[in-house]
Each structure stands twice: as C-alpha cells, then as structure tokens.
Amino acid sequence: GFLLLDKSQGFWVIHSVPLFPPSPEDGYGYPATGESYGQTAICVTFKYEQFTEIDQQMLSYNPGIYSCFIANIFQADLPNLQKLCAGSRLPSVPFRHLSKLQSAQGETFLHFAKSHLYIDDIYVAWVAQELKTDLLAESWQHSGQKLPSNCSLSYYVYNINLIGTPLNSTFYSINDHSKWAVSREYKDQWTCIGDLNRAAEQAWRSGGFICTQNEHIYKAFRHLIVHYESCANASTSI
C-alpha cells in the first residue's frame, strides 16, 4: 500500500496489486502483475491527527519500503515512519496492534496490524474473534499451503470458492488475488480488506486488515459470494 499526506490531511491505500505503485521516478503505470487476477484496494482519507496512530501501526507492519520521502516537519509527529523510511533501527513493538481510526468524514475503521512474530492465521485467531462474527474469506490460493475453513474457535472463518459479479459472470477463487472478508451474518455488516492470504506460510508474514461496518461496502462485497466452503469441506450456496 501507500500513504500520502500533508499537515492537514492525507490518504492511505491498502491493496493487493503486486508491484504497485511504481517508483515515482518511473512515472505512473498499472503493472501487468495486476491484470490477470482479481484485486482489491481501499483508499481512506484521514485528518492529519490520525496519522500519529497509523504511524504506530506501521511499526508492527515493518513493511518493505522501496520508495519514500518524509519532510523534517513530520519528525515529531511521525517518528516511526521516519525511521522506516531511513532504514533505522526500530523500537520494540507488540507482536500485534489494533487501532481505531476515524476517516475525514467521520467513518469509523478498525485496523489490525501484525508483525512477523505474531505467528498465526490473522483471519481466524484475531480478526473474527475480535469482531465477534463468523467471516467469509477471499484470498490468493496459490501461495503455498492453503488453509481450510476453520471452525475451531468461537467464531468461524469459511473460505469463499466462487464469486459472481453484477454482470452475471462467475469465477472461482483460485483466479482471485484479492484479500478480503465479510461477516457471514448480514446483521453484523463487517467488511475487512487487507494484504494477507489464508495460507500456512503467511502466519510468519507481517501485514493486516482495515475493517468497516459501512453498509454500502458490505453489501457490495457480500453480494459477490456465490459459494463458500464449510468446515466439512462441502460447498455451501449463499
């Protein structure tokens, strides 16, 4: 993802497109790596004050940064982003951190950030249990050992396996590189968009999800789901 901000406000884009955006010196371009499979992206505008909290979330992420510029005027407010940008030694951080954020228009978001030291399936072990809702999850299924639907804890996570678009076309999740989850029950209305897959190897990777109860976002994603995998490995129609 990427951040852009000034002393008034800024925006944060969280997405699943590999190698995007390109380095500024290369000019704008959408990479071929994002054309063959489905992708997700969410862009949220925040007032400047919220970026002090996002700065803390970045510590747990410790992302691999390939391009950045942070002016000295941000030093006092955003020390962690400064260190990440400079490649400096980082302070010790909790293995995971949950932050409540508010968009510039007053929308509430929850952001889950985990480090590579929090070794678990973020969907099952943390997000579903924190939101107290069963989740239907969509993620890239080519990355190593795919995790099956999981009903071992209080709140379950089911893998989506078939998507239907508003244009009456369908595709299997094996052709989708996006990373998102929605609450199974319509009354809960949670939608989470992030950058981690449900694969065994991803337990050792840092990343996270931003979640919202915006009803319009929820309906848009929830209505895409045609089938999901039950914990008995039987496909279930919605």
Short mmCIF file of C-alpha atoms in Angstrom, two decimals:
data_model
loop_
_atom_site.label_atom_id
_atom_site.label_comp_id
_atom_site.label_asym_id
_atom_site.label_seq_id
_atom_site.Cartn_x
_atom_site.Cartn_y
_atom_site.Cartn_z
CA GLY A 1 0.00 0.00 0.00
CA PHE A 2 0.97 3.64 0.20
CA LEU A 3 0.44 6.86 2.16
CA LEU A 4 0.36 10.47 1.01
CA LEU A 5 -0.19 13.32 3.46
CA ASP A 6 0.46 16.91 4.42
CA LYS A 7 -0.12 18.75 7.71
CA SER A 8 -3.84 18.99 7.01
CA GLN A 9 -4.86 15.51 5.88
CA GLY A 10 -3.82 12.58 3.74
CA PHE A 11 -4.91 9.21 2.43
CA TRP A 12 -3.93 5.59 2.94
CA VAL A 13 -4.36 2.99 0.20
CA ILE A 14 -4.36 -0.69 1.16
CA HIS A 15 -4.40 -3.05 -1.81
CA SER A 16 -3.44 -6.45 -3.21
CA VAL A 17 -1.81 -5.44 -6.51
CA PRO A 18 1.80 -6.70 -6.78
CA LEU A 19 4.46 -4.10 -7.61
CA PHE A 20 2.06 -1.16 -7.36
CA PRO A 21 2.56 1.73 -7.41
CA PRO A 22 5.81 2.02 -9.37
CA SER A 23 8.60 4.21 -8.05
CA PRO A 24 7.86 7.91 -8.75
CA GLU A 25 10.89 8.24 -11.00
CA ASP A 26 9.39 5.57 -13.27
CA GLY A 27 6.17 7.52 -13.74
CA TYR A 28 2.65 6.24 -13.15
CA GLY A 29 1.65 2.87 -14.51
CA TYR A 30 -0.55 -0.06 -13.61
CA PRO A 31 1.55 -3.24 -13.61
CA ALA A 32 0.85 -6.30 -15.71
CA THR A 33 1.06 -8.27 -12.45
CA GLY A 34 -2.34 -6.83 -11.52
CA GLU A 35 -4.18 -7.65 -14.74
CA SER A 36 -4.68 -11.41 -14.78
CA TYR A 37 -6.44 -11.95 -11.45
CA GLY A 38 -8.95 -10.18 -9.25
CA GLN A 39 -7.57 -7.49 -6.91
CA THR A 40 -8.85 -5.30 -4.08
CA ALA A 41 -8.00 -1.78 -2.97
CA ILE A 42 -9.42 0.63 -0.44
CA CYS A 43 -8.49 4.30 -0.15
CA VAL A 44 -9.39 6.21 3.04
CA THR A 45 -8.82 9.91 3.69
CA PHE A 46 -7.79 10.83 7.24
CA LYS A 47 -7.21 14.13 9.01
CA TYR A 48 -3.57 14.66 9.89
CA GLU A 49 -4.06 13.81 13.58
CA GLN A 50 -4.97 10.22 12.68
CA PHE A 51 -1.58 9.61 11.11
CA THR A 52 0.06 9.51 14.54
CA GLU A 53 -1.96 6.34 15.14
CA ILE A 54 -1.16 5.00 11.66
CA ASP A 55 2.50 5.72 12.42
CA GLN A 56 2.21 3.29 15.34
CA GLN A 57 0.55 0.66 13.16
CA MET A 58 3.45 0.85 10.71
CA LEU A 59 5.79 -0.33 13.46
CA SER A 60 4.03 -3.69 13.69
CA TYR A 61 3.87 -3.91 9.90
CA ASN A 62 7.54 -3.03 9.40
CA PRO A 63 6.84 -3.00 5.64
CA GLY A 64 9.43 -3.46 2.93
CA ILE A 65 9.72 0.14 1.71
CA TYR A 66 11.04 0.74 -1.81
CA SER A 67 10.26 4.46 -2.15
CA CYS A 68 9.56 7.18 0.40
CA PHE A 69 10.05 10.81 1.30
CA ILE A 70 9.16 12.35 4.66
CA ALA A 71 9.97 16.01 5.27
CA ASN A 72 11.57 17.04 8.57
CA ILE A 73 8.40 18.86 9.67
CA PHE A 74 6.84 15.45 10.34
CA GLN A 75 9.68 14.26 12.58
CA ALA A 76 7.99 14.97 15.92
CA ASP A 77 4.58 13.55 14.99
CA LEU A 78 5.60 10.56 12.86
CA PRO A 79 8.89 9.25 14.28
CA ASN A 80 8.29 5.63 13.26
CA LEU A 81 7.61 6.46 9.63
CA GLN A 82 10.81 8.50 9.67
CA LYS A 83 12.79 5.52 10.97
CA LEU A 84 11.18 3.12 8.50
CA CYS A 85 11.94 5.47 5.63
CA ALA A 86 15.56 5.86 6.72
CA GLY A 87 16.04 2.15 7.41
CA SER A 88 16.97 2.96 11.02
CA ARG A 89 16.73 0.63 13.97
CA LEU A 90 13.15 0.38 15.20
CA PRO A 91 11.93 0.34 18.82
CA SER A 92 10.46 -2.88 20.16
CA VAL A 93 6.77 -3.26 19.42
CA PRO A 94 3.88 -5.54 20.36
CA PHE A 95 3.52 -8.52 18.05
CA ARG A 96 0.10 -7.22 17.05
CA HIS A 97 -1.75 -3.95 17.46
CA LEU A 98 -5.39 -2.96 16.97
CA SER A 99 -6.18 0.66 16.21
CA LYS A 100 -9.48 2.52 15.96
CA LEU A 101 -9.32 5.13 13.21
CA GLN A 102 -11.74 7.79 12.01
CA SER A 103 -11.86 8.97 8.42
CA ALA A 104 -12.02 12.65 7.49
CA GLN A 105 -15.79 12.27 7.09
CA GLY A 106 -16.25 10.59 10.48
CA GLU A 107 -16.41 6.94 9.37
CA THR A 108 -15.01 4.51 11.95
CA PHE A 109 -12.46 1.88 10.93
CA LEU A 110 -10.63 -0.82 12.87
CA HIS A 111 -7.12 -1.59 11.70
CA PHE A 112 -5.40 -4.87 12.58
CA ALA A 113 -1.61 -4.87 12.22
CA LYS A 114 0.54 -7.92 12.91
CA SER A 115 4.29 -8.39 12.86
CA HIS A 116 6.07 -11.46 11.52
CA LEU A 117 6.50 -12.50 15.16
CA TYR A 118 2.74 -12.96 15.63
CA ILE A 119 2.68 -16.44 14.12
CA ASP A 120 -0.93 -17.32 13.43
CA ASP A 121 -3.73 -17.08 10.89
CA ILE A 122 -4.86 -13.48 11.34
CA TYR A 123 -8.36 -14.22 9.99
CA VAL A 124 -9.18 -16.97 12.50
CA ALA A 125 -7.05 -16.21 15.53
CA TRP A 126 -7.63 -12.49 15.70
CA VAL A 127 -9.99 -10.70 13.30
CA ALA A 128 -13.03 -12.99 13.59
CA GLN A 129 -12.67 -13.29 17.37
CA GLU A 130 -12.19 -9.53 17.85
CA LEU A 131 -15.17 -8.64 15.65
CA LYS A 132 -17.21 -11.45 17.21
CA THR A 133 -18.56 -12.60 13.88
CA ASP A 134 -18.16 -15.55 11.52
CA LEU A 135 -16.25 -14.48 8.42
CA LEU A 136 -16.37 -15.47 4.76
CA ALA A 137 -12.84 -15.00 3.44
CA GLU A 138 -11.43 -14.50 -0.05
CA SER A 139 -7.68 -14.65 -0.68
CA TRP A 140 -4.99 -15.84 -3.08
CA GLN A 141 -4.94 -19.63 -3.15
CA HIS A 142 -1.65 -20.18 -4.96
CA SER A 143 0.65 -19.11 -2.11
CA GLY A 144 1.87 -22.32 -0.52
CA GLN A 145 -0.33 -24.47 1.68
CA LYS A 146 -3.91 -23.22 1.56
CA LEU A 147 -5.69 -23.26 4.91
CA PRO A 148 -9.13 -24.92 5.01
CA SER A 149 -12.21 -23.32 6.53
CA ASN A 150 -11.78 -23.21 10.30
CA CYS A 151 -14.47 -23.80 12.92
CA SER A 152 -12.17 -24.46 15.89
CA LEU A 153 -12.74 -21.22 17.84
CA SER A 154 -15.81 -19.30 18.98
CA TYR A 155 -16.16 -17.52 15.64
CA TYR A 156 -15.57 -19.36 12.37
CA VAL A 157 -13.84 -18.48 9.10
CA TYR A 158 -15.07 -20.02 5.85
CA ASN A 159 -13.20 -19.91 2.55
CA ILE A 160 -15.12 -18.45 -0.37
CA ASN A 161 -14.73 -20.55 -3.51
CA LEU A 162 -17.00 -18.94 -6.12
CA ILE A 163 -17.60 -15.27 -6.92
CA GLY A 164 -20.45 -13.85 -9.00
CA THR A 165 -20.19 -10.35 -10.45
CA PRO A 166 -23.07 -7.91 -11.08
CA LEU A 167 -22.61 -8.63 -14.81
CA ASN A 168 -23.77 -12.23 -14.26
CA SER A 169 -20.34 -13.75 -14.75
CA THR A 170 -18.64 -16.01 -12.22
CA PHE A 171 -15.10 -17.05 -11.42
CA TYR A 172 -13.51 -19.38 -8.92
CA SER A 173 -11.44 -18.03 -6.07
CA ILE A 174 -8.37 -19.76 -7.50
CA ASN A 175 -8.38 -16.89 -10.03
CA ASP A 176 -8.57 -14.15 -7.41
CA HIS A 177 -5.56 -12.38 -5.88
CA SER A 178 -7.69 -10.12 -3.65
CA LYS A 179 -7.67 -10.36 0.15
CA TRP A 180 -10.92 -9.57 1.93
CA ALA A 181 -13.51 -10.95 4.30
CA VAL A 182 -17.10 -10.16 5.24
CA SER A 183 -19.30 -11.22 8.12
CA ARG A 184 -21.45 -14.22 7.25
CA GLU A 185 -24.45 -12.73 9.03
CA TYR A 186 -25.92 -9.70 7.29
CA LYS A 187 -26.75 -8.04 10.61
CA ASP A 188 -23.06 -7.66 11.52
CA GLN A 189 -22.08 -5.88 8.28
CA TRP A 190 -18.31 -6.15 8.70
CA THR A 191 -16.03 -5.85 5.67
CA CYS A 192 -12.25 -6.23 6.00
CA ILE A 193 -9.74 -5.52 3.24
CA GLY A 194 -6.05 -6.27 3.61
CA ASP A 195 -2.84 -7.83 2.37
CA LEU A 196 -2.54 -11.34 3.84
CA ASN A 197 -3.73 -14.67 2.44
CA ARG A 198 -5.17 -17.67 4.24
CA ALA A 199 -2.09 -19.82 3.70
CA ALA A 200 0.10 -21.56 6.28
CA GLU A 201 3.24 -19.64 5.26
CA GLN A 202 1.51 -16.29 5.77
CA ALA A 203 1.45 -16.85 9.54
CA TRP A 204 5.11 -15.77 9.51
CA ARG A 205 4.44 -12.63 7.47
CA SER A 206 3.62 -9.13 8.70
CA GLY A 207 0.54 -7.36 7.39
CA GLY A 208 -3.00 -6.55 8.33
CA PHE A 209 -6.58 -5.58 7.57
CA ILE A 210 -8.73 -2.48 7.75
CA CYS A 211 -12.35 -3.20 8.70
CA THR A 212 -15.54 -1.18 8.44
CA GLN A 213 -19.26 -1.60 9.09
CA ASN A 214 -20.21 0.68 6.20
CA GLU A 215 -23.39 -0.90 4.87
CA HIS A 216 -22.74 0.05 1.24
CA ILE A 217 -19.28 -1.51 1.21
CA TYR A 218 -20.63 -4.59 2.98
CA LYS A 219 -23.49 -5.15 0.55
CA ALA A 220 -21.20 -4.68 -2.46
CA PHE A 221 -18.84 -7.43 -1.27
CA ARG A 222 -21.38 -9.73 0.38
CA HIS A 223 -23.47 -9.95 -2.78
CA LEU A 224 -20.46 -11.21 -4.74
CA ILE A 225 -20.36 -14.51 -2.86
CA VAL A 226 -21.97 -17.49 -4.59
CA HIS A 227 -20.42 -20.44 -2.70
CA TYR A 228 -18.20 -20.94 0.30
CA GLU A 229 -16.52 -23.98 1.82
CA SER A 230 -17.99 -25.36 5.03
CA CYS A 231 -15.77 -26.87 7.69
CA ALA A 232 -16.81 -30.31 6.43
CA ASN A 233 -15.34 -29.32 3.02
CA ALA A 234 -18.78 -29.22 1.44
CA SER A 235 -19.58 -26.28 -0.80
CA THR A 236 -22.38 -24.13 0.57
CA SER A 237 -24.58 -21.88 -1.53
CA ILE A 238 -25.45 -18.41 -0.29
#
